[in-house]
Tab-separated table of C-alpha atoms and ligand atoms in Angstrom:
chain	number	residue	atom	x	y	z
B	25	MET	CA	69.331	-0.112	18.091
B	26	ILE	CA	70.670	3.317	18.921
B	27	PRO	CA	72.029	5.168	15.879
B	28	SER	CA	75.788	5.601	15.776
B	29	VAL	CA	75.193	9.367	16.032
B	30	LEU	CA	73.523	10.018	19.402
B	31	PRO	CA	69.928	10.768	18.375
B	32	THR	CA	69.436	14.147	20.094
B	33	TYR	CA	68.413	15.849	16.843
B	34	SER	CA	65.492	15.240	14.542
B	35	ARG	CA	67.328	15.733	11.275
B	36	ALA	CA	65.961	16.633	7.848
B	37	PRO	CA	66.990	14.179	5.112
B	38	LEU	CA	69.245	16.693	3.395
B	39	HIS	CA	72.904	16.016	2.627
B	40	PHE	CA	74.658	19.219	1.758
B	41	VAL	CA	77.987	18.716	0.086
B	42	LYS	CA	79.004	22.255	-0.813
B	43	GLY	CA	78.300	25.856	0.064
B	44	GLU	CA	78.773	28.978	-2.039
B	45	GLY	CA	77.819	32.301	-0.491
B	46	SER	CA	74.115	32.115	0.347
B	47	TRP	CA	73.691	28.797	-1.464
B	48	LEU	CA	73.836	25.230	-0.201
B	49	ILE	CA	74.195	22.430	-2.722
B	50	GLU	CA	72.646	19.064	-1.999
B	51	GLU	CA	74.288	15.766	-2.939
B	52	ASP	CA	71.711	15.395	-5.738
B	53	GLY	CA	72.632	18.798	-7.205
B	54	ARG	CA	69.680	20.838	-5.911
B	55	ARG	CA	70.628	24.412	-4.950
B	56	PHE	CA	69.014	25.733	-1.787
B	57	LEU	CA	68.942	29.380	-0.773
B	58	ASP	CA	70.209	29.357	2.777
B	59	LEU	CA	68.303	31.690	5.092
B	60	GLY	CA	69.506	29.807	8.165
B	61	SER	CA	73.298	30.191	7.967
B	62	GLY	CA	73.783	27.231	10.293
B	63	ILE	CA	71.636	29.173	12.794
B	64	ALA	CA	73.247	32.607	12.501
B	65	VAL	CA	76.774	31.290	12.049
B	66	ASN	CA	77.908	31.796	8.446
B	67	VAL	CA	77.775	35.600	8.564
B	68	LEU	CA	79.830	35.905	5.365
B	69	GLY	CA	78.062	33.025	3.642
B	70	HIS	CA	79.644	29.701	2.763
B	71	ALA	CA	83.248	29.401	1.603
B	72	HIS	CA	83.943	33.138	1.636
B	73	PRO	CA	87.322	33.518	-0.113
B	74	ALA	CA	88.801	35.657	2.692
B	75	LEU	CA	87.841	33.086	5.314
B	76	VAL	CA	89.081	30.185	3.189
B	77	ALA	CA	92.384	32.036	2.717
B	78	ALA	CA	92.678	32.788	6.444
B	79	LEU	CA	91.909	29.186	7.389
B	80	THR	CA	94.122	27.483	4.841
B	81	GLY	CA	96.946	29.985	5.354
B	82	GLN	CA	96.931	29.288	9.076
B	83	ALA	CA	96.448	25.549	8.549
B	84	ASN	CA	99.656	25.476	6.533
B	85	ALA	CA	101.551	27.313	9.269
B	86	LEU	CA	100.313	26.221	12.713
B	87	TRP	CA	96.987	24.768	13.869
B	88	HIS	CA	97.221	24.665	17.593
B	89	VAL	CA	99.338	25.716	20.500
B	90	SER	CA	98.339	25.769	24.133
B	91	ASN	CA	97.268	28.903	25.927
B	92	LEU	CA	100.437	28.341	27.946
B	93	TYR	CA	102.049	30.391	25.156
B	94	GLU	CA	101.293	33.733	23.595
B	95	ILE	CA	99.126	33.394	20.503
B	96	PRO	CA	99.478	36.410	18.172
B	97	GLN	CA	96.268	35.662	16.251
B	98	GLN	CA	94.351	35.577	19.538
B	99	GLN	CA	95.970	38.815	20.712
B	100	ALA	CA	95.067	40.510	17.412
B	101	LEU	CA	91.447	39.398	17.611
B	102	ALA	CA	91.135	40.466	21.249
B	103	ASP	CA	92.598	43.878	20.348
B	104	LYS	CA	90.040	44.255	17.543
B	105	LEU	CA	87.115	43.296	19.790
B	106	VAL	CA	88.288	45.665	22.521
B	107	ALA	CA	88.759	48.506	20.014
B	108	ALA	CA	85.288	47.956	18.536
B	109	SER	CA	83.271	47.472	21.734
B	110	PHE	CA	82.696	48.433	25.373
B	111	ALA	CA	85.070	45.688	26.483
B	112	ASP	CA	88.519	45.980	28.010
B	113	THR	CA	89.310	42.290	27.889
B	114	VAL	CA	88.298	39.072	26.094
B	115	PHE	CA	88.457	35.335	26.796
B	116	PHE	CA	87.991	32.994	23.850
B	117	THR	CA	85.873	29.849	23.975
B	118	ASN	CA	84.758	27.312	21.362
B	119	SER	CA	81.026	27.841	21.688
B	120	GLY	CA	78.257	29.997	23.077
B	121	THR	CA	77.473	27.782	25.989
B	122	GLU	CA	81.085	27.839	27.143
B	123	ALA	CA	80.850	31.617	27.010
B	124	CYS	CA	77.800	31.330	29.279
B	125	GLU	CA	79.778	29.211	31.745
B	126	LEU	CA	82.472	31.861	31.967
B	127	ALA	CA	80.027	34.783	32.139
B	128	VAL	CA	78.397	33.151	35.177
B	129	LYS	CA	81.750	32.309	36.780
B	130	MET	CA	83.038	35.828	36.145
B	131	ALA	CA	79.993	37.491	37.736
B	132	ARG	CA	80.176	35.241	40.804
B	133	LYS	CA	83.921	35.694	41.180
B	134	TYR	CA	83.510	39.452	40.903
B	135	TRP	CA	81.203	39.560	43.900
B	136	TYR	CA	83.280	37.036	45.824
B	137	GLU	CA	86.378	39.207	45.461
B	138	LYS	CA	84.392	42.316	46.385
B	139	GLY	CA	83.552	40.716	49.714
B	140	HIS	CA	80.010	39.687	48.753
B	141	PRO	CA	80.191	35.921	48.334
B	142	GLU	CA	76.435	35.789	48.886
B	143	LYS	CA	75.742	37.603	45.601
B	144	THR	CA	75.629	34.459	43.495
B	145	GLY	CA	72.116	35.061	42.188
B	146	ILE	CA	71.502	35.679	38.512
B	147	ILE	CA	68.152	36.816	37.172
B	148	ALA	CA	67.385	35.441	33.726
B	149	PHE	CA	64.295	35.407	31.523
B	150	ASN	CA	61.680	32.876	30.567
B	151	GLY	CA	61.914	31.872	26.923
B	152	SER	CA	65.643	32.522	26.793
B	153	PHE	CA	68.324	30.198	25.453
B	154	HIS	CA	71.921	30.213	26.618
B	155	GLY	CA	73.168	26.820	25.465
B	156	ARG	CA	73.188	23.255	26.723
B	157	SER	CA	75.879	23.243	29.406
B	158	SER	CA	74.952	23.132	33.091
B	159	ALA	CA	74.983	26.916	33.471
B	160	GLY	CA	73.250	27.341	30.102
B	161	ILE	CA	70.278	25.152	30.930
B	162	ALA	CA	70.007	26.563	34.448
B	163	ALA	CA	69.989	30.069	32.976
B	164	ALA	CA	67.193	29.182	30.539
B	165	GLY	CA	65.356	27.348	33.279
B	166	SER	CA	62.511	25.949	31.171
B	167	GLU	CA	61.227	22.472	31.908
B	168	LYS	CA	62.165	21.421	28.386
B	169	MET	CA	65.806	22.329	29.069
B	170	VAL	CA	66.287	21.065	32.604
B	171	LYS	CA	63.921	18.117	33.065
B	172	GLY	CA	65.854	15.011	33.991
B	173	PHE	CA	69.182	16.804	34.281
B	174	GLY	CA	69.069	17.695	37.959
B	175	PRO	CA	70.504	18.713	40.245
B	176	ILE	CA	70.413	21.983	38.327
B	177	LEU	CA	73.079	24.626	38.972
B	178	PRO	CA	71.521	26.787	41.690
B	179	GLY	CA	71.239	30.561	41.820
B	180	PHE	CA	69.022	31.374	38.835
B	181	THR	CA	65.689	33.163	39.113
B	182	HIS	CA	63.420	33.530	36.110
B	183	VAL	CA	61.222	36.432	35.189
B	184	ASP	CA	58.776	36.789	32.311
B	185	TRP	CA	59.939	38.780	29.313
B	186	GLY	CA	58.603	42.316	29.786
B	187	ASP	CA	57.544	41.848	33.439
B	188	HIS	CA	59.136	44.956	34.959
B	189	ASP	CA	57.486	44.587	38.365
B	190	GLY	CA	58.427	40.915	38.535
B	191	LEU	CA	62.012	41.840	37.751
B	192	GLU	CA	62.211	44.465	40.494
B	193	ALA	CA	60.623	42.029	42.929
B	194	ALA	CA	63.106	39.284	42.037
B	195	ILE	CA	66.111	41.373	43.084
B	196	ASP	CA	67.300	40.716	46.616
B	197	ASP	CA	70.553	40.857	48.585
B	198	THR	CA	71.837	37.704	46.930
B	199	THR	CA	71.381	39.000	43.384
B	200	GLY	CA	74.631	39.654	41.547
B	201	ALA	CA	73.669	39.967	37.892
B	202	ILE	CA	70.961	40.106	35.251
B	203	LEU	CA	71.453	37.959	32.154
B	204	ILE	CA	69.481	38.635	28.978
B	205	GLU	CA	69.527	38.231	25.194
B	206	PRO	CA	68.898	41.640	23.579
B	207	ILE	CA	66.901	39.659	21.024
B	208	GLN	CA	65.666	36.234	22.045
B	209	GLY	CA	66.640	33.897	19.217
B	210	GLU	CA	65.449	30.377	19.996
B	211	GLY	CA	62.627	31.999	21.962
B	212	GLY	CA	61.127	33.295	18.722
B	213	ILE	CA	63.008	36.450	17.633
B	214	ARG	CA	61.700	38.645	20.413
B	215	PRO	CA	63.629	41.936	20.445
B	216	LEU	CA	63.947	43.731	23.754
B	217	PRO	CA	62.802	47.308	23.039
B	218	ASP	CA	65.690	49.794	23.244
B	219	GLN	CA	64.072	51.652	26.138
B	220	CYS	CA	63.841	48.373	28.084
B	221	LEU	CA	67.536	47.671	27.620
B	222	ARG	CA	68.278	51.221	28.768
B	223	GLY	CA	65.966	50.616	31.728
B	224	LEU	CA	67.799	47.384	32.558
B	225	ARG	CA	71.132	49.187	32.497
B	226	ALA	CA	69.747	51.881	34.801
B	227	LEU	CA	68.295	49.252	37.132
B	228	CYS	CA	71.641	47.429	37.307
B	229	ASP	CA	73.435	50.703	38.085
B	230	GLU	CA	70.892	51.648	40.713
B	231	ARG	CA	70.904	48.261	42.455
B	232	GLY	CA	74.598	47.548	41.955
B	233	LEU	CA	74.207	44.550	39.623
B	234	LEU	CA	76.251	43.341	36.680
B	235	LEU	CA	74.487	43.347	33.314
B	236	ILE	CA	75.358	40.286	31.226
B	237	LEU	CA	74.214	40.288	27.612
B	238	ASP	CA	74.026	37.141	25.535
B	239	GLU	CA	74.790	38.247	21.979
B	240	VAL	CA	75.653	34.763	20.774
B	241	GLN	CA	72.906	34.885	18.135
B	242	CYS	CA	72.223	38.615	17.691
B	243	GLY	CA	75.825	39.878	17.714
B	244	MET	CA	78.524	40.162	15.034
B	245	GLY	CA	76.674	42.476	12.681
B	246	ARG	CA	73.418	40.535	12.504
B	247	THR	CA	71.242	43.495	13.498
B	248	GLY	CA	73.127	46.033	11.387
B	249	LYS	CA	75.391	47.141	14.252
B	250	LEU	CA	78.385	45.092	15.366
B	251	PHE	CA	76.488	44.291	18.585
B	252	ALA	CA	72.731	44.529	19.072
B	253	HIS	CA	72.954	46.538	22.305
B	254	GLU	CA	74.527	49.415	20.384
B	255	TRP	CA	71.066	50.333	19.064
B	256	ALA	CA	70.018	51.194	22.639
B	257	GLY	CA	73.128	53.269	23.332
B	258	VAL	CA	74.029	51.391	26.506
B	259	THR	CA	76.711	48.826	27.278
B	260	PRO	CA	76.846	45.661	29.378
B	261	ASP	CA	79.480	44.664	31.931
B	262	ILE	CA	79.910	41.197	30.465
B	263	MET	CA	78.873	39.875	27.045
B	264	MET	CA	78.765	36.426	25.489
B	265	VAL	CA	79.548	36.094	21.782
B	266	ALA	CA	79.866	33.015	19.532
B	267	LYS	CA	78.300	31.754	16.276
B	268	GLY	CA	79.059	34.576	13.779
B	269	ILE	CA	82.444	35.443	15.253
B	270	GLY	CA	83.939	32.317	13.685
B	271	GLY	CA	81.933	32.511	10.463
B	272	GLY	CA	81.561	28.706	10.596
B	273	PHE	CA	84.678	27.828	12.544
B	274	PRO	CA	83.901	27.005	16.207
B	275	LEU	CA	84.727	30.127	18.196
B	276	GLY	CA	83.137	32.051	21.031
B	277	ALA	CA	84.173	34.772	23.429
B	278	VAL	CA	83.370	36.548	26.645
B	279	LEU	CA	83.921	40.290	26.505
B	280	ALA	CA	84.060	42.266	29.734
B	281	THR	CA	84.971	45.533	31.333
B	282	GLU	CA	88.140	45.600	33.403
B	283	GLU	CA	86.021	46.008	36.535
B	284	ALA	CA	83.689	43.054	35.818
B	285	ALA	CA	86.662	40.843	34.915
B	286	SER	CA	88.688	41.863	37.962
B	287	GLY	CA	88.202	38.538	39.753
B	288	MET	CA	89.506	36.463	36.856
B	289	THR	CA	93.168	36.218	37.693
B	290	VAL	CA	95.785	33.669	36.595
B	291	GLY	CA	94.550	30.122	37.076
B	292	THR	CA	90.864	30.964	37.550
B	293	HIS	CA	89.761	29.830	34.082
B	294	GLY	CA	91.137	28.128	31.001
B	295	SER	CA	90.463	26.179	27.823
B	296	THR	CA	92.564	23.809	25.763
B	297	TYR	CA	91.253	24.981	22.417
B	298	GLY	CA	89.710	28.372	23.180
B	299	GLY	CA	91.337	31.031	21.007
B	300	ASN	CA	93.714	28.712	19.186
B	301	PRO	CA	95.568	29.992	16.099
B	302	LEU	CA	93.258	28.315	13.558
B	303	ALA	CA	90.047	29.669	15.103
B	304	CYS	CA	91.465	33.136	15.645
B	305	ALA	CA	92.876	33.401	12.124
B	306	VAL	CA	89.318	32.965	10.866
B	307	GLY	CA	87.897	35.210	13.602
B	308	ASN	CA	90.232	38.018	12.569
B	309	ALA	CA	89.091	37.757	8.953
B	310	VAL	CA	85.430	37.827	10.056
B	311	MET	CA	86.039	40.868	12.260
B	312	ASP	CA	87.825	42.737	9.470
B	313	HIS	CA	84.761	42.355	7.247
B	314	VAL	CA	82.010	42.852	9.783
B	315	THR	CA	83.492	45.996	11.311
B	316	ASP	CA	83.764	47.715	7.937
B	317	PRO	CA	81.158	50.542	8.054
B	318	ASP	CA	80.267	49.871	4.395
B	319	PHE	CA	79.513	46.258	5.274
B	320	LEU	CA	77.173	47.222	8.111
B	321	GLU	CA	75.554	49.796	5.849
B	322	THR	CA	74.840	47.020	3.333
B	323	VAL	CA	73.426	44.809	6.088
B	324	ASN	CA	71.004	47.600	6.997
B	325	ARG	CA	70.039	48.168	3.367
B	326	ASN	CA	69.464	44.448	2.809
B	327	ALA	CA	67.507	44.214	6.034
B	328	GLY	CA	65.194	46.995	4.843
B	329	LEU	CA	64.690	45.273	1.502
B	330	LEU	CA	64.018	41.871	3.047
B	331	ARG	CA	61.637	43.346	5.602
B	332	GLN	CA	59.675	45.163	2.906
B	333	LYS	CA	59.346	42.023	0.793
B	334	LEU	CA	58.366	39.940	3.813
B	335	GLU	CA	55.609	42.399	4.734
B	336	GLY	CA	54.255	41.762	1.225
B	337	LEU	CA	54.563	38.001	1.699
B	338	VAL	CA	52.698	38.143	5.006
B	339	ALA	CA	49.947	40.269	3.447
B	340	ALA	CA	49.633	37.815	0.540
B	341	HIS	CA	49.245	34.763	2.802
B	342	PRO	CA	47.282	35.777	5.905
B	343	GLU	CA	46.264	32.118	6.427
B	344	VAL	CA	49.924	31.170	6.845
B	345	PHE	CA	51.563	34.255	8.363
B	346	GLU	CA	50.548	36.422	11.272
B	347	GLY	CA	53.371	38.948	11.053
B	348	VAL	CA	57.056	39.686	10.776
B	349	ARG	CA	59.347	40.898	13.550
B	350	GLY	CA	63.005	41.252	14.414
B	351	THR	CA	65.916	43.583	13.828
B	352	GLY	CA	68.272	43.741	10.866
B	353	LEU	CA	68.843	40.303	9.369
B	354	MET	CA	67.513	38.525	12.463
B	355	ILE	CA	63.926	38.059	11.414
B	356	GLY	CA	61.016	36.046	12.697
B	357	LEU	CA	57.946	35.131	10.691
B	358	LYS	CA	55.122	34.542	13.122
B	359	VAL	CA	53.083	31.751	11.547
B	360	ARG	CA	49.556	30.402	11.937
B	361	VAL	CA	50.694	26.920	10.890
B	362	ALA	CA	53.153	24.624	12.663
B	363	PRO	CA	56.596	26.221	12.124
B	364	ALA	CA	58.030	22.809	11.199
B	365	ASP	CA	55.463	22.530	8.370
B	366	LEU	CA	56.578	25.828	6.846
B	367	VAL	CA	60.235	24.858	7.230
B	368	ARG	CA	59.498	21.556	5.442
B	369	ALA	CA	57.551	23.309	2.679
B	370	GLY	CA	60.605	25.567	2.368
B	371	TYR	CA	62.803	22.532	1.751
B	372	ASP	CA	60.505	21.547	-1.120
B	373	ALA	CA	60.760	25.103	-2.477
B	374	LEU	CA	64.569	24.988	-2.044
B	375	VAL	CA	64.832	27.588	0.708
B	376	ILE	CA	66.282	26.913	4.163
B	377	THR	CA	64.686	28.471	7.253
B	378	VAL	CA	64.895	27.606	10.962
B	379	PRO	CA	62.032	26.995	13.396
B	380	ALA	CA	61.885	28.760	16.768
B	381	ALA	CA	59.564	28.869	19.771
B	382	ASP	CA	56.426	31.039	19.942
B	383	ASN	CA	55.225	29.814	16.513
B	384	VAL	CA	58.009	31.540	14.670
B	385	VAL	CA	60.119	30.605	11.677
B	386	ARG	CA	63.509	32.324	11.749
B	387	LEU	CA	65.334	33.933	8.852
B	388	LEU	CA	69.035	34.422	9.606
B	389	PRO	CA	70.640	34.848	6.186
B	390	ALA	CA	74.292	35.489	5.479
B	391	LEU	CA	74.896	39.178	6.120
B	392	ASN	CA	76.278	39.581	2.599
B	393	ILE	CA	73.208	38.144	0.860
B	394	THR	CA	72.507	40.107	-2.325
B	395	GLY	CA	69.357	41.974	-3.321
B	396	ASP	CA	68.676	39.423	-6.085
B	397	GLU	CA	69.055	36.570	-3.619
B	398	ILE	CA	66.633	38.283	-1.239
B	399	ALA	CA	64.070	38.590	-4.047
B	400	GLU	CA	64.553	34.933	-4.995
B	401	ALA	CA	64.361	33.826	-1.356
B	402	VAL	CA	61.040	35.581	-0.859
B	403	ASN	CA	59.731	34.054	-4.118
B	404	ARG	CA	60.631	30.640	-2.731
B	405	LEU	CA	58.970	31.404	0.607
B	406	ASP	CA	55.916	32.476	-1.363
B	407	ALA	CA	55.943	29.120	-3.170
B	408	ALA	CA	56.268	27.323	0.185
B	409	ALA	CA	53.322	29.253	1.643
B	410	THR	CA	51.234	28.610	-1.468
B	411	ALA	CA	51.987	24.888	-1.273
B	412	LEU	CA	51.026	24.837	2.423
B	413	LYS	CA	47.671	26.459	1.665
B	414	GLY	CA	46.998	23.825	-0.987
B	415	ALA	CA	47.979	20.982	1.336
I	679	LIG	C1	71.500	33.283	22.483
I	679	LIG	C2	72.289	32.006	22.515
I	679	LIG	N1	73.111	31.782	23.547
I	679	LIG	C3	73.860	30.669	23.623
I	679	LIG	C4	73.795	29.709	22.645
I	679	LIG	C5	74.636	28.475	22.754
I	679	LIG	O1	75.627	28.504	21.792
I	679	LIG	P1	76.368	27.137	21.370
I	679	LIG	O2	75.355	26.298	20.669
I	679	LIG	O3	77.496	27.595	20.494
I	679	LIG	O4	76.853	26.519	22.627
I	679	LIG	C6	72.947	29.907	21.551
I	679	LIG	C7	72.834	28.874	20.506
I	679	LIG	O5	71.887	28.816	19.760
I	679	LIG	C8	72.174	31.085	21.483
I	679	LIG	O6	71.350	31.308	20.454
């Protein structure tokens, strides 16, 4: 008999009942150090007092109004995102994959309005992940994502990560945009080198293409800058954001330049919930914290500390670990065992990690994790690795 919850996930038998900062408390009282953050979502940890205050304050005043009306919390959050980024304008969604839908629509509408309706093509990358909607799976393109779900949204071409010649060759007169994650998350924490992102920007400028960045996982302070592309010193035309922007409340956004967004006029897109008062009240509180230079400074300091300790962990367990990679607090442990085995051993050692492709286990802690918690987390990972070796 089919379970009452549609069985699309293979779930661990863990029932968390409470969260406090970087800690998750199981029904039976066990305290887990959370290095997953709901897959890069809880950027300020669990139950951060400022987010609880923002949410409950708004909940007592007004939960929802339609986008048929002006929403001051949404306006404030859009103003903050515009002030802190390349963007001139923002549309709010409830998730990353909805942001992908709009990014694709926006790019196509741009070219349509410019008199190039043929430029519907979007070049994306093998190993990428852009969500589970029709545009999201078409953009990822892997068999695992699309098999059985045809007909797949047309117009996507896929190039191998790092294949510069293949990328140049894939561009033709129907190409309108390039879509890429500055750091592949699900694909196994594969950072695009800064010079490659600069090269992509130059290529887009040269060939007249829009550059769409998917910062759903790597954005919102995770790499030690508000957005990961800032490290390369170049900006996109369109960017998808989600996960961390709501700190645990469902919220996403598409940020764009005025030019890239020029086709999106009244009536061309909408959302019942996107940018509602409750979500944006929380989003504003997240933004206020994450854009504080002291906060980002601490993220960078913590990232350095975690990286240093993980290098030691990898050196101590060469049978289990092959290496460590990533940027800031978006870290991948390349493992020689099945990633799921290390994640499971982590559960036994009371530390939460997340598997990814390419034999990687992801560490995506809360950005305000403390130095002591980092030390304890690595001790627990050490215990997990030791247990795996003994198994
Ligand atoms: C890079 C990236 N893009 C898009 C998505 C889809 O986001 P959501 O699950 O909120 O639809 C994800 C989710 O993991 C992601 O990591």
